[in-house]
């Protein structure tokens, strides 16, 4: 299974389960110093033993947007299925799984303004036929006797028992809300926020931003010069009403690759304003004054 170094733990740990149970080998491909992932590097890692490529569409740490369509196209030519982790990307940009050409596309509700614990996965119809059910219960069966079980048609054969009905309805409402605003409109607004943030943050000579891909999303992970810890930075920013994430961001292999133990991450979204970019910059200047 080929993985990129930028993967969230949610797209790493399940494959470790398979490694421990079945002896699956995990092969890692790395991003360049800007945080870009070259599709050709991913495709070059394919061998006769490759069974799956699992890759994020957007790094939750660096903001890198991966050309997953190119990966899917190249992998398909070699007969290798591709799972795309869209958890970070789907809230920021339009997604067309048919045009992308992926076999699987996973999303999580809490990053789409939906309820915690909700989510969904797209499975290409051809893959649905190949796959066996992984949960047993009501609705996923056709017939049950003492001696045999026949399964429902896909996708119902994967939907065992009573789902989290309220959470999934909430996710649907959240998606309808975003579709009404328009994903192109959301993406355009966030690009403007990203461009201003790049301009303003580049003026802070005490700040190191991880990930400088020109096509990145409006996500900025950073460290301050000196011994300032990410948790201290986030505490000061919090006192100024600025919400950031501090830590390894569930991406420890990437942190190790970058040579850091933790960072702060500011993530701009459709509801953020230009004034809030300025507020972040002012907050970071205060952090530097206190912690330098």
Short mmCIF file of C-alpha atoms in Angstrom, two decimals:
data_model
loop_
_atom_site.label_atom_id
_atom_site.label_comp_id
_atom_site.label_asym_id
_atom_site.label_seq_id
_atom_site.Cartn_x
_atom_site.Cartn_y
_atom_site.Cartn_z
CA UNK A 1 0.00 0.00 0.00
CA UNK A 2 1.48 3.34 -1.07
CA UNK A 3 0.99 6.27 1.33
CA UNK A 4 2.19 9.86 1.25
CA UNK A 5 4.10 11.30 4.17
CA UNK A 6 1.37 13.95 4.52
CA UNK A 7 -1.38 11.54 5.57
CA UNK A 8 -3.56 12.07 8.62
CA UNK A 9 -3.41 9.24 11.14
CA UNK A 10 -6.89 8.22 9.97
CA UNK A 11 -5.32 7.26 6.63
CA UNK A 12 -2.35 5.57 8.27
CA UNK A 13 -3.52 3.55 11.28
CA UNK A 14 -6.03 1.33 9.39
CA UNK A 15 -3.23 0.24 7.07
CA UNK A 16 -1.05 -0.54 10.08
CA UNK A 17 -3.87 -2.83 11.21
CA UNK A 18 -3.57 -4.69 7.92
CA UNK A 19 0.21 -4.76 8.22
CA UNK A 20 -0.03 -6.33 11.68
CA UNK A 21 -2.74 -8.83 10.70
CA UNK A 22 -1.85 -9.72 7.13
CA UNK A 23 1.76 -8.65 6.65
CA UNK A 24 0.90 -5.83 4.27
CA UNK A 25 3.90 -3.65 3.38
CA UNK A 26 3.51 0.14 3.64
CA UNK A 27 5.54 2.14 1.13
CA UNK A 28 5.95 5.87 1.78
CA UNK A 29 6.42 8.67 -0.74
CA UNK A 30 7.62 12.09 0.38
CA UNK A 31 6.70 15.64 -0.54
CA UNK A 32 9.28 18.16 -1.78
CA UNK A 33 10.62 21.04 0.38
CA UNK A 34 7.65 23.23 -0.62
CA UNK A 35 5.22 20.58 0.55
CA UNK A 36 4.16 19.56 -2.96
CA UNK A 37 3.57 15.91 -3.83
CA UNK A 38 4.60 15.13 -7.41
CA UNK A 39 2.18 12.57 -8.93
CA UNK A 40 5.07 11.07 -10.90
CA UNK A 41 6.83 10.22 -7.63
CA UNK A 42 3.72 8.40 -6.42
CA UNK A 43 3.30 6.51 -9.67
CA UNK A 44 7.00 5.59 -9.78
CA UNK A 45 6.54 3.77 -6.47
CA UNK A 46 4.09 1.29 -8.04
CA UNK A 47 5.35 -2.28 -8.44
CA UNK A 48 3.73 -5.59 -9.32
CA UNK A 49 2.98 -6.00 -5.61
CA UNK A 50 1.09 -2.70 -5.19
CA UNK A 51 -2.54 -3.27 -4.19
CA UNK A 52 -3.67 0.26 -3.29
CA UNK A 53 -2.65 3.92 -3.24
CA UNK A 54 -4.11 5.85 -0.29
CA UNK A 55 -3.52 9.59 -0.52
CA UNK A 56 -4.96 12.81 0.81
CA UNK A 57 -6.36 15.42 -1.55
CA UNK A 58 -5.34 18.22 0.81
CA UNK A 59 -2.85 18.15 3.65
CA UNK A 60 -4.43 19.13 6.96
CA UNK A 61 -1.04 20.45 8.07
CA UNK A 62 0.53 22.10 5.02
CA UNK A 63 -2.57 22.98 3.03
CA UNK A 64 -1.00 21.29 -0.02
CA UNK A 65 -3.55 20.40 -2.69
CA UNK A 66 -2.53 17.14 -4.35
CA UNK A 67 -3.20 16.46 -8.03
CA UNK A 68 -5.15 13.32 -7.23
CA UNK A 69 -6.68 13.18 -10.72
CA UNK A 70 -3.21 12.66 -12.22
CA UNK A 71 -2.47 9.97 -9.64
CA UNK A 72 -5.78 8.22 -10.34
CA UNK A 73 -5.23 8.34 -14.10
CA UNK A 74 -1.72 6.94 -13.88
CA UNK A 75 -2.68 4.29 -11.33
CA UNK A 76 -5.63 3.13 -13.40
CA UNK A 77 -3.32 2.54 -16.35
CA UNK A 78 -1.35 0.20 -14.10
CA UNK A 79 -4.40 -1.50 -12.59
CA UNK A 80 -3.97 -0.05 -9.09
CA UNK A 81 -6.99 1.32 -7.20
CA UNK A 82 -6.79 4.68 -5.44
CA UNK A 83 -8.42 5.76 -2.20
CA UNK A 84 -8.55 9.55 -1.77
CA UNK A 85 -8.92 11.01 1.71
CA UNK A 86 -11.14 14.04 1.07
CA UNK A 87 -11.69 14.88 4.73
CA UNK A 88 -9.74 18.13 4.54
CA UNK A 89 -10.45 19.03 0.92
CA UNK A 90 -14.20 18.60 0.58
CA UNK A 91 -15.05 21.67 2.68
CA UNK A 92 -12.75 23.94 0.67
CA UNK A 93 -13.31 23.10 -3.02
CA UNK A 94 -15.65 21.47 -5.53
CA UNK A 95 -15.28 17.69 -5.72
CA UNK A 96 -16.16 15.57 -8.75
CA UNK A 97 -15.29 11.93 -8.10
CA UNK A 98 -16.15 10.91 -11.68
CA UNK A 99 -13.76 13.46 -13.19
CA UNK A 100 -11.16 12.59 -10.54
CA UNK A 101 -11.33 8.93 -11.46
CA UNK A 102 -10.85 7.60 -7.92
CA UNK A 103 -12.05 4.23 -6.67
CA UNK A 104 -12.83 5.50 -3.17
CA UNK A 105 -13.36 9.00 -1.74
CA UNK A 106 -13.85 9.47 2.01
CA UNK A 107 -15.24 12.49 3.87
CA UNK A 108 -15.88 13.25 7.52
CA UNK A 109 -18.86 15.27 8.73
CA UNK A 110 -17.23 17.34 11.45
CA UNK A 111 -14.98 19.07 8.89
CA UNK A 112 -18.02 19.85 6.74
CA UNK A 113 -19.92 21.79 9.44
CA UNK A 114 -21.82 18.59 10.19
CA UNK A 115 -22.22 16.48 13.34
CA UNK A 116 -19.30 14.65 14.95
CA UNK A 117 -19.26 10.98 14.12
CA UNK A 118 -20.91 11.41 10.71
CA UNK A 119 -19.24 10.73 7.41
CA UNK A 120 -19.47 8.97 4.08
CA UNK A 121 -17.41 7.13 1.53
CA UNK A 122 -17.87 7.01 -2.23
CA UNK A 123 -17.11 3.60 -3.71
CA UNK A 124 -16.91 3.12 -7.46
CA UNK A 125 -19.65 0.70 -8.57
CA UNK A 126 -17.09 -1.77 -9.93
CA UNK A 127 -15.38 -1.89 -6.54
CA UNK A 128 -18.67 -2.35 -4.69
CA UNK A 129 -19.25 -5.60 -6.58
CA UNK A 130 -15.78 -6.87 -5.64
CA UNK A 131 -15.96 -6.02 -1.94
CA UNK A 132 -17.26 -8.25 0.83
CA UNK A 133 -19.39 -6.89 3.70
CA UNK A 134 -17.35 -5.99 6.78
CA UNK A 135 -20.21 -5.56 9.29
CA UNK A 136 -23.05 -7.94 9.99
CA UNK A 137 -26.58 -7.01 10.99
CA UNK A 138 -29.96 -5.98 9.69
CA UNK A 139 -30.49 -4.38 6.26
CA UNK A 140 -27.22 -5.67 4.82
CA UNK A 141 -28.73 -9.14 4.29
CA UNK A 142 -30.99 -10.63 1.65
CA UNK A 143 -31.75 -14.03 3.17
CA UNK A 144 -30.58 -15.74 6.37
CA UNK A 145 -30.97 -19.44 7.20
CA UNK A 146 -29.32 -21.73 9.70
CA UNK A 147 -26.70 -22.67 7.14
CA UNK A 148 -26.15 -19.66 4.87
CA UNK A 149 -26.46 -15.92 4.35
CA UNK A 150 -27.01 -13.99 1.13
CA UNK A 151 -26.29 -10.27 1.08
CA UNK A 152 -28.21 -7.25 -0.09
CA UNK A 153 -27.21 -5.40 -3.23
CA UNK A 154 -24.54 -2.70 -2.84
CA UNK A 155 -24.36 -0.22 -1.27
CA UNK A 156 -26.86 -1.67 1.22
CA UNK A 157 -24.66 -4.71 1.87
CA UNK A 158 -22.28 -2.34 3.68
CA UNK A 159 -25.01 -0.69 5.80
CA UNK A 160 -25.47 -3.04 8.76
CA UNK A 161 -27.99 -2.36 11.50
CA UNK A 162 -29.39 1.01 12.49
CA UNK A 163 -27.09 3.86 11.46
CA UNK A 164 -26.63 7.15 13.28
CA UNK A 165 -29.73 8.54 11.61
CA UNK A 166 -29.71 11.98 13.20
CA UNK A 167 -25.98 12.50 12.50
CA UNK A 168 -26.31 11.52 8.85
CA UNK A 169 -29.34 13.75 8.36
CA UNK A 170 -27.34 16.57 9.94
CA UNK A 171 -24.49 15.91 7.52
CA UNK A 172 -26.93 16.10 4.62
CA UNK A 173 -28.22 19.45 5.87
CA UNK A 174 -24.65 20.76 6.20
CA UNK A 175 -23.84 19.68 2.65
CA UNK A 176 -27.03 21.28 1.32
CA UNK A 177 -26.03 24.50 3.10
CA UNK A 178 -22.63 24.50 1.44
CA UNK A 179 -24.05 23.63 -1.97
CA UNK A 180 -26.45 26.56 -1.66
CA UNK A 181 -23.55 28.94 -1.07
CA UNK A 182 -21.65 27.26 -3.89
CA UNK A 183 -18.34 25.46 -3.59
CA UNK A 184 -16.79 27.64 -6.30
CA UNK A 185 -17.78 30.73 -4.29
CA UNK A 186 -16.32 29.22 -1.12
CA UNK A 187 -13.07 28.32 -2.89
CA UNK A 188 -12.75 31.80 -4.41
CA UNK A 189 -13.27 33.52 -1.06
CA UNK A 190 -10.72 31.28 0.65
CA UNK A 191 -8.14 31.93 -2.08
CA UNK A 192 -8.39 35.66 -1.33
CA UNK A 193 -7.90 34.97 2.38
CA UNK A 194 -4.96 32.70 1.57
CA UNK A 195 -3.27 35.31 -0.62
CA UNK A 196 -3.59 38.01 2.02
CA UNK A 197 -2.34 35.67 4.74
CA UNK A 198 0.68 34.68 2.64
CA UNK A 199 1.51 38.35 2.10
CA UNK A 200 1.12 39.35 5.76
CA UNK A 201 2.76 36.30 7.33
CA UNK A 202 5.79 36.60 5.01
CA UNK A 203 6.52 39.96 6.64
CA UNK A 204 7.08 38.30 10.04
CA UNK A 205 10.78 37.40 10.07
CA UNK A 206 10.41 35.45 13.31
CA UNK A 207 7.84 33.07 11.78
CA UNK A 208 8.47 29.85 9.87
CA UNK A 209 5.51 28.61 7.82
CA UNK A 210 5.52 24.92 6.92
CA UNK A 211 4.35 24.31 3.36
CA UNK A 212 4.76 26.97 0.69
CA UNK A 213 3.13 25.39 -2.34
CA UNK A 214 1.71 28.16 -4.56
CA UNK A 215 -1.54 26.22 -4.99
CA UNK A 216 -2.02 25.45 -1.30
CA UNK A 217 -5.26 26.03 0.52
CA UNK A 218 -5.82 28.58 3.28
CA UNK A 219 -4.11 26.48 5.95
CA UNK A 220 -0.99 27.76 7.69
CA UNK A 221 1.12 25.71 10.09
CA UNK A 222 3.89 27.69 11.72
CA UNK A 223 6.52 27.89 14.42
CA UNK A 224 8.18 30.88 16.06
CA UNK A 225 11.90 31.44 16.25
CA UNK A 226 13.49 30.32 19.48
CA UNK A 227 12.09 27.91 22.05
CA UNK A 228 8.46 29.00 21.91
CA UNK A 229 6.24 25.92 22.08
CA UNK A 230 3.11 25.64 19.96
CA UNK A 231 0.95 25.24 23.06
CA UNK A 232 2.27 28.52 24.51
CA UNK A 233 1.61 30.30 21.24
CA UNK A 234 -1.94 28.94 21.05
CA UNK A 235 -2.63 29.94 24.66
CA UNK A 236 -1.65 33.56 23.99
CA UNK A 237 -3.65 33.65 20.76
CA UNK A 238 -6.63 32.15 22.56
CA UNK A 239 -6.58 35.04 25.03
CA UNK A 240 -6.98 37.35 22.03
CA UNK A 241 -9.93 35.39 20.66
CA UNK A 242 -7.90 33.66 17.94
CA UNK A 243 -8.53 29.93 17.56
CA UNK A 244 -5.65 27.81 16.31
CA UNK A 245 -4.73 24.16 16.64
CA UNK A 246 -1.49 23.25 18.40
CA UNK A 247 0.33 19.93 18.34
CA UNK A 248 1.12 17.29 15.75
CA UNK A 249 -2.29 17.60 14.03
CA UNK A 250 -2.67 13.80 13.88
CA UNK A 251 0.19 13.72 11.39
CA UNK A 252 3.23 12.54 13.33
CA UNK A 253 5.09 11.05 10.33
CA UNK A 254 4.89 14.44 8.62
CA UNK A 255 6.12 16.20 11.76
CA UNK A 256 9.10 13.83 11.84
CA UNK A 257 9.72 14.50 8.14
CA UNK A 258 9.68 18.25 8.79
CA UNK A 259 12.03 17.88 11.76
CA UNK A 260 9.64 19.43 14.30
CA UNK A 261 7.61 18.04 17.18
CA UNK A 262 4.66 20.43 16.98
CA UNK A 263 3.30 23.50 15.24
CA UNK A 264 0.40 25.89 15.40
CA UNK A 265 -2.15 25.76 12.60
CA UNK A 266 -4.48 28.54 11.50
CA UNK A 267 -7.21 27.36 9.13
CA UNK A 268 -9.26 29.93 7.26
CA UNK A 269 -12.75 29.03 6.10
CA UNK A 270 -15.70 30.50 4.26
CA UNK A 271 -16.84 32.54 7.27
CA UNK A 272 -13.50 34.23 7.92
CA UNK A 273 -12.72 37.85 7.01
CA UNK A 274 -9.70 39.90 5.99
CA UNK A 275 -9.80 41.62 9.39
CA UNK A 276 -9.25 38.23 10.99
CA UNK A 277 -6.10 37.75 8.93
CA UNK A 278 -4.85 41.00 10.46
CA UNK A 279 -5.92 39.81 13.91
CA UNK A 280 -3.83 36.66 13.49
CA UNK A 281 -0.79 38.69 12.43
CA UNK A 282 -1.18 41.07 15.38
CA UNK A 283 -1.56 38.10 17.71
CA UNK A 284 1.63 36.52 16.41
CA UNK A 285 3.52 39.77 16.90
CA UNK A 286 2.34 39.73 20.51
CA UNK A 287 3.48 36.12 20.88
CA UNK A 288 6.91 37.06 19.61
CA UNK A 289 7.13 39.99 22.01
CA UNK A 290 6.29 37.75 24.96
CA UNK A 291 8.13 34.57 24.04
CA UNK A 292 11.21 35.72 22.14
#
